[in-house]
Amino acid sequence: MLQIKGLEVKLEEEDKQILKGVDLEVPAGAVHAIMGPNGSGKSTLSYVLSGRDGYEVTGGSATLEGVDLLDMEPEERAAAGLFLAFQYPVEIPGVGNMTFLRTALNAQRKARGQEEISAADFLKLIREKAKDLQIDAEMLKRPVNVGFSGGEKKRNEILQMAVLEPKMCVLDETDSGLDVDAMKLVSDGVNALRDAGRGFLVITHYQRLLNHIQPDVVHIMSDGRIVKSGGPELALEVEENGYADILNEVA
Amino acid sequence: MARADLIARRQEAAATRAETMTLPEGAAWATEAREAARARLLKMGLPTRRDEYWKWTNPESLIAAEAPTAAVFDADEAPIFDEIDRLRIVFTDGVFDAEASDPLEMAGIEIARLSDAARADIHWARDLYGTLEARGHASVERPFAAFNTAYATDGVVIRVTGTAARPVNLVYRHASDGSDVILHHLVKVEEGAELTLLETGPAAARFSGGLEVEVADGATFRHVRTQGRDHERREVTGVFARLGTESTFQSFTLTANGKLTRNEVVIELTGDDAVAHVAGAALGDGKDFHHDDTVFITHDAVNCESRQVFKKVLRNGATGIFQGKILVKQGAQKTDGYQISQSLLLDDDAQFLAKPELEIYADDVACSHGSTSGAIDEDALFYLRSRGVPHREATNLLTLAFVAEALEEIDDEALAEALRDRLAGWLERHSS
Ligand SMILES: Nc1ncnc2c1ncn2[C@@H]1O[C@H](COP(=O)(O)OP(=O)(O)OP(=O)(O)O)[C@@H](O)[C@H]1O
Ligand SMILES: [Mg+2]
């Protein structure tokens, strides 16, 4: 599904190398997790995959189902099936949550040559998905993320994911700021989307999330590289001992 | 240049211009009012760029004896408010078009053409004509308004005694590319009465518009106008309103295109507990677009509220001006005054100039003002694009969101929706 080879990225404005050769492959149907110390480049990887400005790819490649991602505009990547749940979801005053979601869904459908969804069908769809995530009608009416609590913003990211039904989901610290119940809701939302045709890359600092969303593979990122990969037990090791041992071992 | 010389030059310009004009004929009272306005004009003189409130807008093309021509396109006339049940009064190149208009009849309201009213003796019109305009010069001189009062050839006079069941829509049509039009309207909303006045369409190659509105105690006046989509017109308008106790005044203007548009709104809150909201959105694309909102609100009563909310979307070298003032007179305690002017600059060439002013002589008031100028929020843009919304559509969505705050000033959702559609259409045609 997602294939990243030797990806090297520097900041556009500064001479600062952030990703120093990332290799990673997430097959369809699999859930991979990335853990790693603050500032190791996890969010940068997610931004570069989704096409944010400000980064320069100096080497390597990233493809989604064999198609070069790095060559596409952000909206084309979305239409191709890539979705990023932001670490810090953006507030957009003046744009209603519903309008936003319908515009996004229809834009993707149009880009894929599908028919636009009718207003009535959309309403039905969103009501159903919102109910699962316990997002009430009032929140749907509000401007995108404006006045949402940290946890509400994260739930809203998952709602968008559920409505857009992407092929490859990248979740950047979707668990941070969630209380225990919200964590359960969000995990259920993610698990409901797990299927053989879909891949997940879950960035997190906490093993706790991985109890709910069980990963097939856990990667450790440090200083712009994947330094170690293993099974779910790797997350437990991080939880217990921190990164020091792992980093020493690979150094 | 010495001040005396400047004034002499301005007066000379006014005298020269006045010589090319004739006062329309009418009853003695009308002639008297027009002569008085002409005298005001001659005394003030016509503005130059040395004037404090004209330094950002060049008045020359508004002063010139010959109106610069403005090409007429079919698209300028795009209908708006068609789904809204309203009484239409049509002016083609400034001439009342009875055939195209609806009968001037509605329960609770009297409507007449200005040219007819000025020949008769309608006492309320006599008392109002030029009165609010004349008061409007108290702090800042507004020579074009005096010019308008003196030379307006037509318009409507409306007196409202009940609740007007549907809006009155002044529909302007621009037919000749050299039309030079001066219209003046009077509205008197009597105690407890209500009226919504709509003004739509491109009026002329050069248009001078005057509107005097007396809002009596407990009365409500709502005003929504869309200045045509014609690209080459020049337009200077003056809205003068006086508000009685517990009255409400709301005015919203949507402007798209136009070489030069100067909209002045001058409001006096003279009765306690009155509310005045003035708002506008202007959309400009290209170096040839210049739009100027100049607003002056005077609080002269207790516990009144005023709001000014102005948004401008500018691209490709377009220029937007906002000059807004809140004057709180001595004794106007508990005044709540708010003013915001913002521009969204869609590229580096566009410019927005703002002069927000507060002048307060009462101690127990809450007044605030702000002005900002900015580009599209890159984070929001990326967020939208990351969800699949194409760059152009995302930019338009954020632009509409920017203007939304001004549109919220319109109470009537159907009217607001029609304006939103027009905005969206404009963005659709003017985005890259
Ligand atoms: N636009 C930017 N300007 C300057 N520095 C940046 C920028 N983007 C990323 N960096 C730097 O790149 C490094 C990696 O940042 P990134 O946000 O990818 O880390 P992370 O692994 O997601 O960290 P965290 O766990 O704290 O979220 C950090 O040192 C960060 O300061
Ligand atoms: Mg991060």
CSV table of N, CA, C and O in Angstrom, one decimal, chain B residues 134-170:
chain,number,residue,atom,x,y,z
B,134,ALA,N,-27.5,68.3,5.2
B,134,ALA,CA,-26.9,69.6,5.7
B,134,ALA,C,-26.3,69.3,7.1
B,134,ALA,O,-25.2,69.8,7.4
B,135,ARG,N,-27.0,68.5,7.9
B,135,ARG,CA,-26.4,68.2,9.3
B,135,ARG,C,-25.1,67.4,9.2
B,135,ARG,O,-24.3,67.4,10.1
B,136,GLY,N,-25.0,66.6,8.1
B,136,GLY,CA,-23.9,65.7,7.9
B,136,GLY,C,-22.6,66.4,7.8
B,136,GLY,O,-21.5,65.7,7.8
B,137,HIS,N,-22.5,67.7,7.6
B,137,HIS,CA,-21.3,68.4,7.4
B,137,HIS,C,-20.7,68.9,8.7
B,137,HIS,O,-19.6,69.5,8.7
B,138,ALA,N,-21.4,68.7,9.8
B,138,ALA,CA,-21.0,69.2,11.0
B,138,ALA,C,-19.5,69.0,11.4
B,138,ALA,O,-18.8,69.9,11.8
B,139,SER,N,-19.1,67.8,11.2
B,139,SER,CA,-17.7,67.5,11.6
B,139,SER,C,-16.8,67.4,10.4
B,139,SER,O,-15.6,67.8,10.4
B,140,VAL,N,-17.3,66.9,9.3
B,140,VAL,CA,-16.5,66.7,8.1
B,140,VAL,C,-17.3,67.2,6.9
B,140,VAL,O,-18.5,66.8,6.8
B,141,GLU,N,-16.8,68.0,6.0
B,141,GLU,CA,-17.5,68.5,4.9
B,141,GLU,C,-17.7,67.4,3.8
B,141,GLU,O,-16.8,66.6,3.6
B,142,ARG,N,-18.9,67.3,3.2
B,142,ARG,CA,-19.1,66.3,2.2
B,142,ARG,C,-19.7,66.9,1.0
B,142,ARG,O,-21.0,66.8,0.7
B,143,PRO,N,-18.9,67.6,0.2
B,143,PRO,CA,-19.4,68.4,-0.9
B,143,PRO,C,-20.2,67.6,-1.9
B,143,PRO,O,-21.2,68.2,-2.5
B,144,PHE,N,-19.9,66.4,-2.2
B,144,PHE,CA,-20.6,65.6,-3.2
B,144,PHE,C,-22.0,65.4,-2.7
B,144,PHE,O,-22.9,65.2,-3.6
B,145,ALA,N,-22.3,65.3,-1.4
B,145,ALA,CA,-23.6,65.1,-0.9
B,145,ALA,C,-24.4,66.4,-1.2
B,145,ALA,O,-25.6,66.3,-1.5
B,146,ALA,N,-23.8,67.6,-1.0
B,146,ALA,CA,-24.5,68.8,-1.2
B,146,ALA,C,-24.8,69.0,-2.7
B,146,ALA,O,-25.9,69.4,-3.1
B,147,PHE,N,-23.8,68.5,-3.5
B,147,PHE,CA,-24.0,68.5,-5.0
B,147,PHE,C,-25.2,67.7,-5.3
B,147,PHE,O,-26.1,68.1,-6.2
B,148,ASN,N,-25.3,66.5,-4.7
B,148,ASN,CA,-26.4,65.6,-5.0
B,148,ASN,C,-27.7,66.2,-4.7
B,148,ASN,O,-28.7,66.1,-5.4
B,149,THR,N,-27.8,66.8,-3.5
B,149,THR,CA,-29.1,67.4,-3.1
B,149,THR,C,-29.5,68.5,-4.0
B,149,THR,O,-30.7,68.7,-4.4
B,150,ALA,N,-28.5,69.3,-4.5
B,150,ALA,CA,-28.8,70.4,-5.3
B,150,ALA,C,-29.3,70.0,-6.7
B,150,ALA,O,-30.3,70.5,-7.2
B,151,TYR,N,-28.7,69.0,-7.3
B,151,TYR,CA,-28.9,68.7,-8.7
B,151,TYR,C,-29.6,67.4,-9.0
B,151,TYR,O,-29.8,67.0,-10.2
B,152,ALA,N,-30.0,66.6,-8.0
B,152,ALA,CA,-30.7,65.3,-8.2
B,152,ALA,C,-31.9,65.5,-9.1
B,152,ALA,O,-32.8,66.4,-8.8
B,153,THR,N,-32.0,64.8,-10.2
B,153,THR,CA,-33.1,65.0,-11.1
B,153,THR,C,-34.3,64.1,-10.7
B,153,THR,O,-35.5,64.3,-11.2
B,154,ASP,N,-34.1,63.0,-10.0
B,154,ASP,CA,-35.2,62.1,-9.7
B,154,ASP,C,-34.8,61.3,-8.4
B,154,ASP,O,-33.7,61.4,-7.9
B,155,GLY,N,-35.7,60.4,-8.1
B,155,GLY,CA,-35.5,59.6,-6.9
B,155,GLY,C,-36.9,59.1,-6.4
B,155,GLY,O,-37.9,59.3,-7.2
B,156,VAL,N,-37.0,58.6,-5.2
B,156,VAL,CA,-38.3,58.3,-4.7
B,156,VAL,C,-38.4,58.9,-3.3
B,156,VAL,O,-37.3,59.1,-2.6
B,157,VAL,N,-39.6,59.2,-2.9
B,157,VAL,CA,-39.8,59.6,-1.5
B,157,VAL,C,-40.8,58.6,-0.9
B,157,VAL,O,-41.8,58.3,-1.5
B,158,ILE,N,-40.4,58.1,0.2
B,158,ILE,CA,-41.2,57.0,0.8
B,158,ILE,C,-41.5,57.3,2.3
B,158,ILE,O,-40.6,57.7,3.0
B,159,ARG,N,-42.8,57.2,2.6
B,159,ARG,CA,-43.1,57.4,4.0
B,159,ARG,C,-43.8,56.2,4.5
B,159,ARG,O,-44.7,55.6,3.8
B,160,VAL,N,-43.3,55.6,5.6
B,160,VAL,CA,-43.8,54.4,6.1
B,160,VAL,C,-44.6,54.6,7.4
B,160,VAL,O,-44.0,55.2,8.3
B,161,THR,N,-45.8,54.2,7.4
B,161,THR,CA,-46.6,54.4,8.7
B,161,THR,C,-46.9,53.0,9.3
B,161,THR,O,-47.3,53.0,10.5
B,162,GLY,N,-46.8,52.0,8.6
B,162,GLY,CA,-47.0,50.6,9.2
B,162,GLY,C,-45.9,49.7,9.0
B,162,GLY,O,-44.7,50.2,8.8
B,163,THR,N,-46.1,48.4,8.9
B,163,THR,CA,-45.0,47.5,8.6
B,163,THR,C,-45.2,47.2,7.1
B,163,THR,O,-46.1,46.5,6.7
B,164,ALA,N,-44.2,47.6,6.4
B,164,ALA,CA,-44.2,47.3,4.9
B,164,ALA,C,-44.1,45.8,4.8
B,164,ALA,O,-43.2,45.1,5.2
B,165,ALA,N,-45.2,45.2,4.1
B,165,ALA,CA,-45.3,43.8,4.0
B,165,ALA,C,-44.1,43.2,3.2
B,165,ALA,O,-43.7,42.0,3.4
B,166,ARG,N,-43.6,43.9,2.2
B,166,ARG,CA,-42.5,43.4,1.4
B,166,ARG,C,-41.5,44.5,1.2
B,166,ARG,O,-41.8,45.7,1.3
B,167,PRO,N,-40.3,44.2,0.9
B,167,PRO,CA,-39.3,45.2,0.7
B,167,PRO,C,-39.5,46.0,-0.6
B,167,PRO,O,-40.2,45.6,-1.5
B,168,VAL,N,-39.1,47.3,-0.6
B,168,VAL,CA,-39.1,48.1,-1.7
B,168,VAL,C,-37.7,48.0,-2.4
B,168,VAL,O,-36.7,48.1,-1.7
B,169,ASN,N,-37.7,47.7,-3.7
B,169,ASN,CA,-36.4,47.4,-4.4
B,169,ASN,C,-36.2,48.5,-5.4
B,169,ASN,O,-37.0,48.6,-6.4
B,170,LEU,N,-35.2,49.4,-5.2
B,170,LEU,CA,-34.9,50.3,-6.3
B,170,LEU,C,-33.9,49.6,-7.2
B,170,LEU,O,-32.9,49.2,-6.8
